[in-house]
Amino acid sequence: DKIIDAATKAPNGGNTQPREFIVMTERDIITKVGELYRDAWLGAMGAEPAPNESSIYRAARYLAHHMPDVPAMILVCADHTLGSAPYTPGQPIERGRYASSIWLAVQNLFLAARALGLGTRLTTAFLRREDDMKELLGIPEHVEPMALIPVGYPQGPFGPTKRRPALEVTSYNHYGNRA
């Protein structure tokens, strides 16, 4: 509840709050969703790793194989009936219309989870099986699934992240002016 509460506090376009969160804690649902994710990821990336597969893709492949086993999942969706543009039932949604409202909520969710010692990962490979996911979870046509987030306690190192220093990525007044 704490991480969802943090997600709901994120800024969003026009304060329309079009986000919906489906928290999955029941083992049979997690297994089915995890299998959909695994099949979608492996279908896109191949069942076997390339000889020169990067460590990032090795980790993603590991997650794909083990997604059915994660402790919990959160599916973050956009409800097009709550957005700034009118939604007409039966008409296709405009995919990504409310992305700026969703991604800010996801960032808040990630920060809150990390503060609680929980690991998360942003995944979208499930979108290759979106219709199956919507049917499984009873998601109506006006709701757009956007991110599937596994949640659990990390197995490996979980300390400070390794990122380029702010001085290397910040320009002042003109691109490349690092002064």
mmCIF file of C-alpha atoms in Angstrom:
data_model
loop_
_atom_site.group_PDB
_atom_site.id
_atom_site.type_symbol
_atom_site.label_atom_id
_atom_site.label_comp_id
_atom_site.label_asym_id
_atom_site.label_seq_id
_atom_site.Cartn_x
_atom_site.Cartn_y
_atom_site.Cartn_z
ATOM 1 C CA ASP A 1 0.000 0.000 0.000
ATOM 2 C CA LYS A 2 2.858 2.411 0.752
ATOM 3 C CA ILE A 3 4.376 2.153 -2.692
ATOM 4 C CA ILE A 4 1.012 2.557 -4.431
ATOM 5 C CA ASP A 5 0.259 5.532 -2.202
ATOM 6 C CA ALA A 6 3.554 7.116 -3.280
ATOM 7 C CA ALA A 7 2.681 6.428 -6.934
ATOM 8 C CA THR A 8 -0.674 8.198 -6.600
ATOM 9 C CA LYS A 9 1.084 11.362 -5.425
ATOM 10 C CA ALA A 10 2.941 11.807 -8.730
ATOM 11 C CA PRO A 11 2.156 14.789 -10.942
ATOM 12 C CA ASN A 12 -0.104 14.082 -13.889
ATOM 13 C CA GLY A 13 -1.551 15.962 -16.829
ATOM 14 C CA GLY A 14 -4.441 18.214 -15.856
ATOM 15 C CA ASN A 15 -4.714 16.387 -12.520
ATOM 16 C CA THR A 16 -6.947 13.876 -14.321
ATOM 17 C CA GLN A 17 -5.229 10.960 -12.531
ATOM 18 C CA PRO A 18 -5.820 8.372 -15.271
ATOM 19 C CA ARG A 19 -3.680 5.695 -13.662
ATOM 20 C CA GLU A 20 -4.835 2.363 -12.336
ATOM 21 C CA PHE A 21 -2.737 -0.206 -10.467
ATOM 22 C CA ILE A 22 -3.458 -3.919 -10.455
ATOM 23 C CA VAL A 23 -1.490 -5.461 -7.590
ATOM 24 C CA MET A 24 -1.051 -9.200 -7.982
ATOM 25 C CA THR A 25 -0.311 -11.250 -4.875
ATOM 26 C CA GLU A 26 -2.160 -14.502 -5.580
ATOM 27 C CA ARG A 27 0.295 -17.188 -6.651
ATOM 28 C CA ASP A 28 -1.844 -18.593 -9.494
ATOM 29 C CA ILE A 29 -2.314 -15.158 -11.094
ATOM 30 C CA ILE A 30 1.384 -14.307 -10.739
ATOM 31 C CA THR A 31 2.299 -17.635 -12.333
ATOM 32 C CA LYS A 32 -0.036 -17.103 -15.305
ATOM 33 C CA VAL A 33 1.037 -13.496 -15.861
ATOM 34 C CA GLY A 34 4.676 -14.505 -15.417
ATOM 35 C CA GLU A 35 4.278 -17.228 -18.035
ATOM 36 C CA LEU A 36 2.742 -14.732 -20.477
ATOM 37 C CA TYR A 37 5.657 -12.397 -19.848
ATOM 38 C CA ARG A 38 8.256 -15.169 -20.171
ATOM 39 C CA ASP A 39 6.798 -16.413 -23.437
ATOM 40 C CA ALA A 40 6.578 -12.879 -24.860
ATOM 41 C CA TRP A 41 10.151 -11.999 -23.846
ATOM 42 C CA LEU A 42 11.711 -15.236 -25.041
ATOM 43 C CA GLY A 43 9.639 -15.088 -28.221
ATOM 44 C CA ALA A 44 11.070 -11.669 -29.002
ATOM 45 C CA MET A 45 14.636 -12.171 -27.787
ATOM 46 C CA GLY A 46 15.107 -15.863 -28.546
ATOM 47 C CA ALA A 47 15.090 -18.923 -26.340
ATOM 48 C CA GLU A 48 18.888 -19.112 -26.228
ATOM 49 C CA PRO A 49 21.253 -16.236 -25.470
ATOM 50 C CA ALA A 50 23.577 -14.908 -28.133
ATOM 51 C CA PRO A 51 27.250 -15.718 -27.452
ATOM 52 C CA ASN A 52 28.005 -12.044 -26.793
ATOM 53 C CA GLU A 53 24.823 -11.231 -24.828
ATOM 54 C CA SER A 54 25.434 -8.283 -22.488
ATOM 55 C CA SER A 55 25.126 -8.595 -18.723
ATOM 56 C CA ILE A 56 21.992 -6.430 -18.847
ATOM 57 C CA TYR A 57 20.304 -8.836 -21.264
ATOM 58 C CA ARG A 58 21.506 -11.831 -19.242
ATOM 59 C CA ALA A 59 19.772 -10.304 -16.216
ATOM 60 C CA ALA A 60 16.637 -9.593 -18.273
ATOM 61 C CA ARG A 61 16.687 -13.174 -19.579
ATOM 62 C CA TYR A 62 17.002 -14.461 -16.022
ATOM 63 C CA LEU A 63 13.990 -12.348 -15.025
ATOM 64 C CA ALA A 64 12.009 -13.643 -18.007
ATOM 65 C CA HIS A 65 12.656 -17.242 -16.978
ATOM 66 C CA HIS A 66 11.790 -16.504 -13.337
ATOM 67 C CA MET A 67 8.940 -14.019 -13.750
ATOM 68 C CA PRO A 68 6.373 -16.715 -12.830
ATOM 69 C CA ASP A 69 8.141 -17.055 -9.462
ATOM 70 C CA VAL A 70 8.298 -13.421 -8.279
ATOM 71 C CA PRO A 71 6.558 -12.623 -4.966
ATOM 72 C CA ALA A 72 4.306 -9.868 -6.347
ATOM 73 C CA MET A 73 3.584 -7.857 -9.485
ATOM 74 C CA ILE A 74 2.024 -4.519 -10.252
ATOM 75 C CA LEU A 75 0.458 -3.761 -13.608
ATOM 76 C CA VAL A 76 0.257 -0.014 -14.184
ATOM 77 C CA CYS A 77 -2.475 1.048 -16.584
ATOM 78 C CA ALA A 78 -3.994 4.190 -18.068
ATOM 79 C CA ASP A 79 -7.778 4.532 -17.867
ATOM 80 C CA HIS A 80 -8.767 6.476 -20.974
ATOM 81 C CA THR A 81 -12.141 7.451 -19.475
ATOM 82 C CA LEU A 82 -10.302 9.545 -16.884
ATOM 83 C CA GLY A 83 -7.996 11.428 -19.237
ATOM 84 C CA SER A 84 -8.288 14.903 -20.678
ATOM 85 C CA ALA A 85 -9.523 13.739 -24.098
ATOM 86 C CA PRO A 86 -13.018 12.296 -24.409
ATOM 87 C CA TYR A 87 -13.169 8.528 -24.843
ATOM 88 C CA THR A 88 -15.802 7.018 -27.120
ATOM 89 C CA PRO A 89 -16.754 3.455 -26.139
ATOM 90 C CA GLY A 90 -16.012 0.964 -28.879
ATOM 91 C CA GLN A 91 -13.407 3.202 -30.504
ATOM 92 C CA PRO A 92 -9.702 2.353 -30.314
ATOM 93 C CA ILE A 93 -7.733 4.118 -27.629
ATOM 94 C CA GLU A 94 -4.839 6.398 -28.559
ATOM 95 C CA ARG A 95 -1.947 4.361 -27.196
ATOM 96 C CA GLY A 96 0.477 6.292 -25.048
ATOM 97 C CA ARG A 97 -1.758 9.364 -24.741
ATOM 98 C CA TYR A 98 -1.396 9.374 -20.959
ATOM 99 C CA ALA A 99 2.173 8.075 -20.750
ATOM 100 C CA SER A 100 3.490 11.238 -19.078
ATOM 101 C CA SER A 101 1.037 10.699 -16.231
ATOM 102 C CA ILE A 102 1.887 7.004 -15.927
ATOM 103 C CA TRP A 103 5.707 7.153 -16.002
ATOM 104 C CA LEU A 104 5.858 9.730 -13.220
ATOM 105 C CA ALA A 105 3.739 7.446 -11.049
ATOM 106 C CA VAL A 106 6.004 4.494 -11.879
ATOM 107 C CA GLN A 107 9.070 6.510 -10.840
ATOM 108 C CA ASN A 108 7.464 7.354 -7.491
ATOM 109 C CA LEU A 109 6.540 3.695 -7.038
ATOM 110 C CA PHE A 110 10.152 2.638 -7.720
ATOM 111 C CA LEU A 111 11.586 5.161 -5.274
ATOM 112 C CA ALA A 112 9.170 4.137 -2.524
ATOM 113 C CA ALA A 113 9.876 0.436 -3.108
ATOM 114 C CA ARG A 114 13.628 1.000 -2.964
ATOM 115 C CA ALA A 115 13.271 2.965 0.278
ATOM 116 C CA LEU A 116 11.535 -0.115 1.713
ATOM 117 C CA GLY A 117 14.300 -2.444 0.482
ATOM 118 C CA LEU A 118 12.213 -3.861 -2.356
ATOM 119 C CA GLY A 119 13.519 -4.413 -5.859
ATOM 120 C CA THR A 120 11.516 -3.482 -8.949
ATOM 121 C CA ARG A 121 12.013 -3.596 -12.701
ATOM 122 C CA LEU A 122 10.201 -1.783 -15.485
ATOM 123 C CA THR A 123 9.017 -4.287 -18.098
ATOM 124 C CA THR A 124 6.929 -3.882 -21.226
ATOM 125 C CA ALA A 125 7.562 -7.156 -23.107
ATOM 126 C CA PHE A 126 4.143 -8.359 -21.925
ATOM 127 C CA LEU A 127 2.592 -5.944 -24.424
ATOM 128 C CA ARG A 128 3.266 -8.572 -27.086
ATOM 129 C CA ARG A 129 0.623 -10.626 -25.248
ATOM 130 C CA GLU A 130 -1.542 -7.687 -24.176
ATOM 131 C CA ASP A 131 -4.856 -9.206 -25.273
ATOM 132 C CA ASP A 132 -4.146 -12.356 -23.260
ATOM 133 C CA MET A 133 -3.146 -10.225 -20.253
ATOM 134 C CA LYS A 134 -6.303 -8.116 -20.482
ATOM 135 C CA GLU A 135 -8.492 -11.210 -20.717
ATOM 136 C CA LEU A 136 -6.751 -12.908 -17.790
ATOM 137 C CA LEU A 137 -7.081 -9.864 -15.522
ATOM 138 C CA GLY A 138 -10.500 -8.673 -16.722
ATOM 139 C CA ILE A 139 -9.201 -5.340 -18.031
ATOM 140 C CA PRO A 140 -11.808 -3.404 -20.045
ATOM 141 C CA GLU A 141 -11.160 -1.975 -23.531
ATOM 142 C CA HIS A 142 -10.719 1.615 -22.309
ATOM 143 C CA VAL A 143 -7.846 0.666 -19.975
ATOM 144 C CA GLU A 144 -4.353 0.505 -21.479
ATOM 145 C CA PRO A 145 -1.766 -1.672 -19.707
ATOM 146 C CA MET A 146 1.569 0.151 -19.810
ATOM 147 C CA ALA A 147 4.061 -1.386 -17.382
ATOM 148 C CA LEU A 148 4.407 -4.685 -15.587
ATOM 149 C CA ILE A 149 6.537 -4.393 -12.466
ATOM 150 C CA PRO A 150 7.809 -7.404 -10.546
ATOM 151 C CA VAL A 151 8.339 -6.622 -6.860
ATOM 152 C CA GLY A 152 10.479 -8.563 -4.425
ATOM 153 C CA TYR A 153 13.543 -8.641 -2.241
ATOM 154 C CA PRO A 154 16.733 -8.563 -4.332
ATOM 155 C CA GLN A 155 18.983 -11.628 -4.391
ATOM 156 C CA GLY A 156 22.189 -9.796 -5.219
ATOM 157 C CA PRO A 157 23.839 -6.487 -4.386
ATOM 158 C CA PHE A 158 21.348 -3.744 -3.664
ATOM 159 C CA GLY A 159 23.397 -0.739 -2.720
ATOM 160 C CA PRO A 160 24.079 2.557 -4.401
ATOM 161 C CA THR A 161 23.513 2.562 -8.134
ATOM 162 C CA LYS A 162 26.327 3.104 -10.630
ATOM 163 C CA ARG A 163 25.506 6.100 -12.776
ATOM 164 C CA ARG A 164 27.441 8.747 -14.622
ATOM 165 C CA PRO A 165 28.119 11.725 -12.334
ATOM 166 C CA ALA A 166 25.880 14.757 -12.717
ATOM 167 C CA LEU A 167 28.874 16.803 -13.908
ATOM 168 C CA GLU A 168 29.212 14.488 -16.934
ATOM 169 C CA VAL A 169 25.586 14.786 -18.025
ATOM 170 C CA THR A 170 24.813 18.425 -17.259
ATOM 171 C CA SER A 171 25.290 21.301 -19.705
ATOM 172 C CA TYR A 172 24.764 24.963 -18.894
ATOM 173 C CA ASN A 173 23.117 27.281 -21.401
ATOM 174 C CA HIS A 174 24.481 25.321 -24.406
ATOM 175 C CA TYR A 175 24.940 21.644 -25.065
ATOM 176 C CA GLY A 176 28.385 20.479 -23.954
ATOM 177 C CA ASN A 177 29.123 23.501 -21.722
ATOM 178 C CA ARG A 178 30.066 21.578 -18.598
ATOM 179 C CA ALA A 179 31.332 24.573 -16.670
#
